[in-house]
XYZ file of C-alpha atoms in Angstrom:
580
model
C -31.226 -7.066 69.066
C -34.432 -9.125 68.633
C -35.420 -11.342 65.708
C -37.910 -8.776 64.379
C -35.190 -6.132 64.258
C -32.837 -8.507 62.404
C -35.541 -9.290 59.847
C -36.192 -5.609 59.373
C -32.475 -4.984 58.770
C -32.357 -7.832 56.211
C -35.397 -6.462 54.464
C -33.792 -3.038 54.168
C -30.524 -4.513 52.960
C -31.834 -7.071 50.453
C -34.809 -5.195 49.002
C -33.618 -1.665 48.242
C -36.611 -1.035 45.973
C -38.720 -0.818 49.149
C -37.264 2.613 49.756
C -38.739 5.729 48.270
C -37.758 9.374 48.207
C -39.912 11.918 49.990
C -39.225 15.420 48.834
C -39.698 18.024 51.524
C -38.691 21.577 50.770
C -36.146 20.482 48.211
C -34.575 17.824 50.442
C -34.518 14.140 49.412
C -34.964 11.721 52.315
C -34.573 7.943 51.913
C -37.384 6.305 53.966
C -38.491 2.675 54.426
C -41.876 2.122 52.834
C -43.057 0.594 56.046
C -43.027 4.067 57.531
C -45.462 5.420 54.920
C -47.538 2.626 53.431
C -50.018 5.016 51.854
C -47.319 6.338 49.467
C -46.377 2.898 48.058
C -47.801 2.693 44.518
C -47.010 -1.008 43.847
C -46.326 -4.040 45.952
C -43.073 -5.914 45.657
C -42.763 -8.189 42.676
C -42.028 -11.163 44.907
C -44.592 -10.228 47.551
C -46.333 -13.294 49.058
C -49.361 -12.785 51.219
C -53.109 -12.990 51.470
C -54.596 -13.015 47.920
C -57.599 -10.934 48.761
C -55.500 -8.377 50.527
C -53.128 -8.224 47.602
C -55.935 -7.852 45.081
C -57.600 -5.147 47.070
C -54.357 -3.257 47.537
C -53.439 -3.528 43.865
C -56.884 -2.388 42.707
C -56.809 0.554 45.057
C -53.366 1.501 43.859
C -54.461 1.246 40.259
C -57.542 3.391 40.864
C -55.401 5.933 42.613
C -52.852 5.917 39.761
C -55.421 6.282 36.964
C -57.549 8.814 38.787
C -56.551 12.019 37.018
C -59.133 13.943 38.995
C -57.365 13.186 42.203
C -56.681 16.184 44.327
C -52.976 15.385 44.566
C -50.447 17.797 43.227
C -49.993 18.463 39.491
C -46.579 16.818 39.645
C -48.207 13.387 39.996
C -50.288 13.999 36.868
C -47.151 14.999 34.989
C -45.450 11.820 36.089
C -48.400 9.775 34.785
C -48.254 11.576 31.440
C -44.528 11.058 31.153
C -45.055 7.336 31.578
C -48.022 6.820 29.247
C -47.302 9.194 26.366
C -44.087 7.387 25.246
C -45.868 4.014 25.535
C -48.737 5.190 23.344
C -46.373 6.729 20.790
C -44.331 3.540 20.668
C -47.424 1.417 20.044
C -48.627 3.715 17.265
C -45.177 3.702 15.655
C -44.898 -0.077 15.879
C -48.356 -0.671 14.420
C -47.916 1.584 11.422
C -44.318 0.631 10.617
C -44.632 -3.133 10.882
C -45.185 -4.949 7.613
C -47.296 -7.695 9.126
C -49.678 -5.282 10.868
C -50.003 -3.198 7.697
C -50.828 -6.369 5.812
C -53.523 -7.234 8.352
C -55.163 -3.821 7.939
C -54.854 -3.841 4.168
C -56.330 -7.316 3.874
C -59.035 -7.049 6.504
C -61.869 -6.770 3.980
C -60.520 -9.305 1.502
C -58.478 -12.108 3.078
C -55.828 -13.580 0.800
C -53.406 -16.439 1.121
C -49.889 -15.530 -0.021
C -47.724 -18.292 -1.403
C -44.465 -19.327 0.220
C -42.615 -17.859 -2.775
C -44.006 -14.354 -2.321
C -43.346 -14.577 1.415
C -39.782 -15.607 0.698
C -39.343 -12.758 -1.769
C -40.683 -10.300 0.790
C -38.251 -11.590 3.393
C -35.359 -11.423 0.933
C -36.294 -7.862 0.032
C -36.302 -6.846 3.681
C -32.969 -8.575 4.244
C -31.394 -6.816 1.284
C -32.808 -3.477 2.416
C -31.339 -4.042 5.877
C -27.982 -4.955 4.372
C -27.928 -1.782 2.296
C -28.839 0.298 5.328
C -26.056 -1.423 7.272
C -23.632 -0.659 4.450
C -24.620 3.000 4.552
C -24.078 3.158 8.315
C -20.744 1.355 8.014
C -19.676 3.816 5.337
C -20.541 6.716 7.627
C -18.594 5.020 10.429
C -15.622 4.513 8.129
C -15.554 8.202 7.214
C -15.683 9.123 10.902
C -12.876 6.689 11.730
C -10.717 8.094 8.931
C -11.352 11.613 10.185
C -10.411 10.524 13.696
C -7.304 8.791 12.306
C -6.166 12.004 10.634
C -6.517 13.844 13.935
C -4.416 11.381 15.927
C -1.053 12.323 14.458
C 0.803 13.770 17.462
C 2.890 16.907 17.291
C 6.409 15.667 17.957
C 7.481 18.977 19.433
C 4.783 19.009 22.089
C 4.380 15.396 23.179
C 6.141 13.452 25.893
C 6.822 9.739 25.946
C 3.555 8.780 27.617
C 1.525 10.848 25.173
C 3.385 9.275 22.254
C 2.615 5.789 23.566
C -1.011 6.761 24.048
C -1.270 8.046 20.493
C 0.437 4.915 19.168
C -2.053 2.666 20.974
C -4.968 4.850 19.901
C -3.875 4.838 16.255
C -3.406 1.068 16.369
C -6.916 0.621 17.768
C -8.405 2.942 15.152
C -6.632 1.054 12.366
C -8.046 -2.211 13.652
C -11.548 -0.743 13.692
C -11.108 0.614 10.149
C -10.014 -2.828 8.994
C -12.947 -4.551 10.701
C -15.298 -1.968 9.221
C -13.951 -2.646 5.746
C -14.233 -6.409 6.180
C -17.864 -6.074 7.318
C -18.666 -3.866 4.344
C -17.121 -6.401 1.999
C -19.136 -9.264 3.471
C -22.408 -7.344 3.254
C -21.664 -5.978 -0.174
C -20.808 -9.418 -1.545
C -24.511 -10.341 -1.547
C -25.239 -7.426 -3.883
C -22.444 -8.077 -6.352
C -23.050 -10.262 -9.393
C -21.129 -13.549 -9.302
C -19.744 -12.741 -5.869
C -17.306 -15.393 -4.705
C -16.354 -15.714 -1.061
C -14.088 -18.698 -1.520
C -10.337 -18.518 -1.188
C -9.828 -19.127 -4.915
C -10.758 -16.140 -7.063
C -10.893 -16.283 -10.821
C -7.523 -16.170 -12.524
C -8.935 -15.782 -16.035
C -7.863 -12.141 -16.176
C -4.195 -12.721 -15.223
C -1.943 -14.816 -17.441
C 1.728 -14.847 -18.331
C 2.575 -12.674 -21.292
C 4.004 -14.875 -24.052
C 7.388 -13.826 -25.471
C 6.555 -13.248 -29.119
C 9.727 -11.319 -29.978
C 12.431 -13.879 -29.280
C 12.473 -15.243 -32.815
C 12.472 -11.851 -34.558
C 14.409 -9.539 -32.276
C 16.414 -6.683 -33.730
C 19.928 -7.224 -32.372
C 23.546 -6.409 -33.061
C 26.637 -8.457 -32.325
C 29.074 -7.193 -29.713
C 32.512 -7.887 -31.184
C 34.923 -5.591 -29.345
C 38.514 -4.850 -30.218
C 40.342 -6.005 -27.039
C 42.526 -2.866 -27.113
C 39.702 -0.327 -27.486
C 37.717 0.788 -24.459
C 34.634 2.818 -23.614
C 34.819 4.538 -20.221
C 31.198 5.068 -19.039
C 30.125 7.828 -16.676
C 26.665 7.697 -15.035
C 25.647 10.438 -12.604
C 21.852 10.829 -12.949
C 19.719 9.846 -9.973
C 20.107 6.712 -7.915
C 21.104 3.155 -8.755
C 18.117 2.360 -10.994
C 19.030 5.329 -13.186
C 22.658 4.233 -13.196
C 21.748 0.702 -14.275
C 19.692 2.068 -17.173
C 22.607 4.355 -18.066
C 25.030 1.400 -17.898
C 22.789 -0.678 -20.171
C 22.820 2.127 -22.765
C 26.612 2.346 -22.485
C 26.750 -1.371 -23.298
C 24.698 -0.647 -26.424
C 27.098 2.164 -27.395
C 30.150 -0.054 -26.731
C 28.707 -2.719 -29.040
C 27.988 -0.122 -31.750
C 31.569 1.162 -31.485
C 33.206 -2.292 -31.104
C 34.762 -1.443 -27.746
C 35.199 -3.158 -24.375
C 33.076 -1.616 -21.609
C 34.883 -0.557 -18.415
C 32.639 -1.022 -15.362
C 32.931 2.179 -13.240
C 34.920 2.234 -10.013
C 32.985 2.463 -6.694
C 35.042 5.597 -5.955
C 33.127 7.345 -8.712
C 29.922 5.291 -8.914
C 28.117 2.474 -7.100
C 29.905 -0.739 -6.176
C 28.369 -2.771 -8.971
C 30.100 -6.021 -8.079
C 27.892 -6.213 -4.957
C 24.671 -6.308 -6.939
C 25.699 -7.496 -10.436
C 27.658 -10.442 -11.747
C 30.101 -8.933 -14.270
C 31.227 -12.358 -15.452
C 27.600 -13.130 -16.291
C 27.721 -10.490 -19.057
C 30.823 -12.039 -20.626
C 29.380 -15.550 -20.340
C 26.165 -14.572 -22.099
C 27.940 -12.815 -24.987
C 30.671 -15.495 -25.006
C 33.372 -12.842 -25.313
C 35.330 -10.575 -23.005
C 33.115 -7.543 -23.499
C 33.207 -6.016 -19.988
C 35.982 -5.593 -17.449
C 36.264 -3.965 -14.027
C 38.057 -0.649 -13.505
C 40.811 -2.445 -11.574
C 41.479 -4.750 -14.552
C 41.457 -1.725 -16.843
C 44.019 0.027 -14.634
C 46.278 -3.044 -14.740
C 46.125 -3.102 -18.540
C 47.302 0.513 -18.501
C 50.060 -0.211 -15.989
C 48.118 1.503 -13.198
C 48.197 4.771 -15.093
C 44.620 4.923 -16.412
C 44.059 7.488 -19.103
C 41.096 8.782 -21.168
C 42.319 9.826 -24.580
C 39.191 11.713 -25.604
C 36.116 12.919 -23.747
C 33.392 12.951 -26.418
C 30.132 14.318 -25.031
C 26.732 13.028 -26.087
C 24.995 15.944 -24.317
C 26.002 19.605 -24.460
C 23.444 21.073 -22.044
C 23.113 21.973 -19.220
C 26.863 21.253 -19.152
C 29.119 19.226 -21.488
C 28.808 15.456 -21.004
C 26.371 16.160 -18.136
C 29.379 15.939 -15.805
C 30.011 18.500 -13.069
C 33.363 19.731 -11.777
C 33.131 17.723 -8.570
C 33.023 14.406 -10.425
C 35.798 15.472 -12.777
C 37.975 16.096 -9.704
C 37.097 12.654 -8.318
C 37.975 11.127 -11.645
C 41.377 12.797 -11.678
C 42.376 12.790 -8.014
C 40.589 9.799 -6.449
C 41.025 7.423 -9.393
C 44.173 8.925 -10.850
C 42.698 9.060 -14.355
C 44.289 11.573 -16.691
C 42.135 13.177 -19.391
C 43.488 14.225 -22.760
C 42.047 17.455 -24.113
C 38.815 19.060 -22.997
C 35.210 17.915 -22.933
C 33.871 18.120 -26.482
C 30.107 17.996 -27.231
C 29.405 16.339 -30.559
C 25.875 17.755 -30.826
C 26.000 21.404 -29.797
C 22.324 21.729 -28.809
C 21.600 18.304 -27.344
C 19.874 18.934 -23.991
C 19.063 16.349 -21.308
C 15.701 18.068 -20.808
C 14.744 17.740 -24.481
C 16.684 14.833 -26.001
C 16.229 14.286 -29.713
C 15.877 10.901 -31.355
C 19.069 9.457 -32.802
C 19.693 6.480 -35.070
C 22.414 3.853 -34.877
C 24.025 5.320 -37.966
C 24.203 8.800 -36.405
C 25.866 7.479 -33.243
C 28.382 5.424 -35.167
C 29.205 8.318 -37.483
C 29.881 10.707 -34.582
C 31.776 8.461 -32.148
C 33.687 6.311 -34.638
C 35.462 9.347 -36.031
C 38.357 8.793 -33.639
C 40.757 5.887 -33.368
C 41.762 6.647 -29.778
C 42.158 3.661 -27.476
C 40.018 5.015 -24.617
C 37.051 7.322 -25.047
C 34.357 8.588 -22.649
C 30.978 9.899 -23.749
C 29.496 11.072 -20.454
C 26.086 10.303 -18.998
C 23.655 8.787 -21.523
C 20.698 8.065 -19.223
C 18.530 10.548 -21.160
C 19.829 9.513 -24.587
C 17.091 8.541 -27.059
C 18.731 6.096 -29.486
C 16.634 3.417 -31.208
C 14.213 3.133 -28.298
C 12.362 0.236 -29.907
C 15.648 -1.700 -29.886
C 16.574 -0.863 -26.325
C 13.103 -1.538 -24.864
C 12.471 -4.902 -26.524
C 12.602 -8.027 -24.362
C 16.175 -9.276 -23.773
C 17.631 -5.984 -25.041
C 19.274 -4.933 -28.304
C 22.432 -7.074 -28.013
C 22.780 -10.641 -29.252
C 23.372 -13.073 -26.368
C 22.225 -16.476 -25.145
C 20.799 -15.476 -21.742
C 17.455 -14.040 -20.669
C 19.067 -10.710 -19.796
C 22.568 -9.261 -19.538
C 22.117 -7.008 -16.501
C 20.555 -9.003 -13.704
C 21.054 -9.397 -9.923
C 23.972 -11.396 -8.615
C 23.565 -15.067 -7.804
C 23.589 -14.378 -4.036
C 20.731 -11.889 -4.347
C 18.762 -14.225 -6.606
C 19.026 -17.102 -4.120
C 18.147 -14.845 -1.195
C 15.043 -13.601 -3.025
C 13.960 -17.180 -3.743
C 14.421 -18.161 -0.094
C 12.413 -15.146 1.073
C 9.579 -16.026 -1.322
C 9.593 -19.645 -0.146
C 9.491 -18.496 3.496
C 6.898 -15.718 3.401
C 5.045 -15.474 0.090
C 4.694 -18.687 -1.854
C 4.293 -19.067 -5.602
C 1.336 -16.698 -6.153
C 1.772 -13.204 -4.793
C 1.360 -9.619 -5.919
C 4.310 -7.242 -5.636
C 3.637 -3.542 -5.099
C 6.285 -0.871 -5.557
C 4.774 1.983 -3.556
C 7.010 5.019 -4.131
C 6.189 7.946 -1.822
C 9.334 9.745 -0.592
C 9.842 12.932 -2.616
C 7.136 11.791 -5.017
C 4.351 14.213 -4.097
C 5.991 17.275 -5.631
C 7.462 15.276 -8.521
C 4.106 13.759 -9.473
C 2.087 16.941 -9.068
C 4.382 18.623 -11.575
C 3.180 16.074 -14.144
C -0.157 16.188 -15.940
C -1.934 14.154 -14.771
C -0.428 13.664 -11.327
C 0.811 10.193 -10.341
C 0.471 10.666 -6.555
C -2.709 8.997 -5.276
C -4.440 9.219 -1.874
C -4.080 6.010 0.103
C -7.804 5.060 0.110
C -7.790 5.323 -3.695
C -4.636 3.187 -3.869
C -6.314 0.574 -1.664
C -9.308 0.386 -4.011
C -7.016 0.000 -7.050
C -5.002 -2.772 -5.399
C -8.170 -4.558 -4.256
C -9.406 -4.720 -7.851
C -6.144 -6.360 -8.939
C -6.341 -8.838 -6.054
C -9.843 -9.782 -7.198
C -8.536 -10.589 -10.687
C -5.685 -12.745 -9.417
C -5.381 -15.783 -7.195
C -2.848 -14.090 -4.915
C -3.613 -13.959 -1.199
C -0.626 -11.864 -0.118
C 1.077 -8.667 -1.319
C 4.804 -7.991 -1.126
C 5.347 -4.305 -0.370
C 8.470 -2.513 -1.580
C 8.203 1.042 -0.347
C 9.853 4.083 1.168
C 6.530 5.272 2.629
C 6.109 6.206 6.276
C 4.645 3.601 8.610
C 1.531 5.722 9.126
C 0.800 5.439 5.391
C 1.486 1.715 5.083
C -0.574 0.961 8.213
C -3.557 2.804 6.771
C -3.092 1.072 3.407
C -3.044 -2.311 5.135
C -6.268 -1.593 6.991
C -8.109 -0.663 3.774
C -7.144 -3.545 1.470
C -10.016 -5.963 2.030
C -11.374 -8.291 -0.663
C -14.458 -10.486 -0.226
C -14.413 -9.911 3.513
C -10.740 -10.893 3.887
C -7.926 -8.549 4.778
C -5.035 -9.025 2.337
C -1.722 -8.885 4.228
C 1.086 -6.585 3.132
C 4.472 -8.227 3.660
C 7.738 -6.311 3.993
C 11.203 -7.687 4.556
C 11.638 -7.978 8.326
C 14.776 -6.931 10.229
C 17.400 -9.619 10.540
C 16.473 -12.411 12.929
C 18.877 -15.212 13.764
C 15.997 -17.692 13.869
C 15.175 -16.989 10.205
C 17.640 -18.369 7.676
C 16.329 -16.889 4.439
C 18.989 -14.117 4.437
C 21.898 -16.235 5.714
C 23.806 -15.982 2.409
C 23.954 -12.189 2.548
C 24.985 -12.288 6.179
C 27.805 -14.772 5.567
C 29.189 -12.684 2.688
C 29.071 -9.407 4.600
C 26.302 -7.930 2.424
C 23.557 -7.838 5.039
C 22.390 -4.277 5.734
C 23.899 -2.794 2.563
C 21.334 -0.338 1.167
C 22.108 -1.084 -2.500
C 21.982 -4.840 -1.956
C 18.621 -4.481 -0.190
C 17.285 -2.323 -3.028
C 18.349 -4.938 -5.585
C 16.825 -7.667 -3.394
C 13.524 -5.766 -3.421
C 13.681 -5.518 -7.206
C 14.368 -9.228 -7.541
C 11.443 -10.250 -5.310
C 9.122 -7.927 -7.243
C 10.393 -9.262 -10.574
C 9.580 -12.831 -9.459
C 5.974 -12.029 -8.458
C 2.838 -13.353 -10.165
C 1.545 -9.809 -10.689
C 3.443 -6.549 -10.359
C 2.011 -3.096 -9.653
C 4.496 -0.238 -10.006
C 4.710 3.518 -9.528
C 4.470 5.515 -12.729
C 7.498 7.729 -13.297
C 9.835 5.637 -11.115
C 12.961 4.137 -12.712
C 12.925 1.544 -9.904
C 9.604 0.342 -11.318
C 10.908 0.511 -14.886
C 13.902 -1.683 -14.027
C 11.565 -4.255 -12.434
C 9.414 -4.250 -15.578
C 12.582 -4.785 -17.660
C 13.551 -7.816 -15.579
C 10.025 -9.273 -15.741
C 9.964 -8.785 -19.502
C 13.359 -10.436 -19.924
C 12.699 -13.296 -17.489
C 9.273 -14.017 -18.960
C 7.539 -13.385 -15.630
C 5.423 -10.452 -16.896
C 1.676 -10.837 -16.381
C -1.300 -9.486 -18.299
C -2.359 -7.886 -15.000
C 0.907 -5.949 -14.541
C 0.202 -2.235 -14.442
C 1.089 1.077 -12.895
C -0.715 1.896 -9.686
C -4.250 3.177 -10.430
C -3.411 3.089 -14.135
C -5.906 5.052 -16.226
C -7.148 7.048 -13.241
C -6.475 10.528 -11.917
C -6.007 11.234 -8.201
C -9.374 12.084 -6.652
C -7.714 14.983 -4.833
C -4.700 17.094 -5.841
C -3.079 19.777 -3.695
C -2.480 23.281 -5.013
C 0.951 24.322 -6.256
C 3.265 26.244 -3.966
């Protein structure tokens, strides 16, 4: 093959734009331009040759291109129109939508010289307008991403492993985009907010410790029990938080009746010695006011006996105790019961408890001189609420609170805070499981959509100096992931921290592990409460006794903040489902 042929091959290989399509009867044929030079409209951009030849060729091509009277086919004219019409429209649009060009036209007859200040103001106005337009577009994108997120929940019955992994990756990517979208909105919006502050330190003027103004004038009673008289408490309502509230009321009743409180056996109730320090109660009161069931059984020569079952509630059943628990009491614990269950107020109903005074309680339950009495569940009892709810409780003692987590749980909570949270953090109790139906039965509902929750939490973050949120929740991961992606303040995503699974490299939970308490559900629940009670600011779930017990601890420990509140307090859910 000769040199000319090699050059021709190189030209065809390296300059593909020198090929054109010739349409013949619907067929498209790729042909070197050298074969039909008359059809080439333009010379190559990098063409080097005789100047006069180039000029002549270009002029001829231009005349041919602009000659609309040419006898060529109509398709060529259409091609010319398709090229020039968009260019003309673009120029017209640019001229009449550009501020500078409009200014030129408007000032053509009377030239003016604008100051640098007015120019700066004009630029600032355009920048702000652009930012607002960007915010609008980001908001539209956010709504689309949330819609897409809601559609990515796979149907577990119809998905295989690969599909599940795909959906997991897709959902993770969408969450990241939602978070980035929110951060961008926050950054843009900060320029339009008065006194916007993008620094790490936000104002703390709105969040301060609540001073304890009641310590010097508390209403209290002395607990001076007769060492041979006992009150046998029974608590059956709800979960541990309810039981702790019930136990605290039993302590109040035992003090009113001058009796020693018997802490329930784990065969009938929770194993309180895992989460509470019983000796702490006696130390604070400086008397033997509470004993374990095992100690009580020893005092009675392992033949425990209840002399009289005196019921506070009559409805829906006497003492609010069912037959199953009575059998456990008799057969599992070996406790004999003298007589039958006797309601002292015939119409007292757990659903509609009536207010009672100290004098009424003492008059009813002091009528007997029996050694051991039981009064059933008193969780719903309404006795001197202003006494019971005051900081440090209604009983005289020299501690911050009588019922508090055990020393092991307290130390573990402190170590977790030192490891993950630091001194300033917000704690959020985000109750979800079984809460939708419960809340919607209340007026107003206390179950909020996650985007609304995120906005409420963001406002609290703005008022505090906290940069991290401890999350105590039973919510599904899909809900907490979405919540995390939406909590953005001043362009920063605020991390939600949950207790991680045990890791041998982390030593914060070593005490629980060494004492065989690691993994115990009640210990972990009390640990969550303790961490929340130690927070700078606490946000709870309205209607939850778990939240109420945290608020009690914060009030007693003096850790309550002026920013503590229920989630979205003072608001109604922006959407509520219909009843069944």
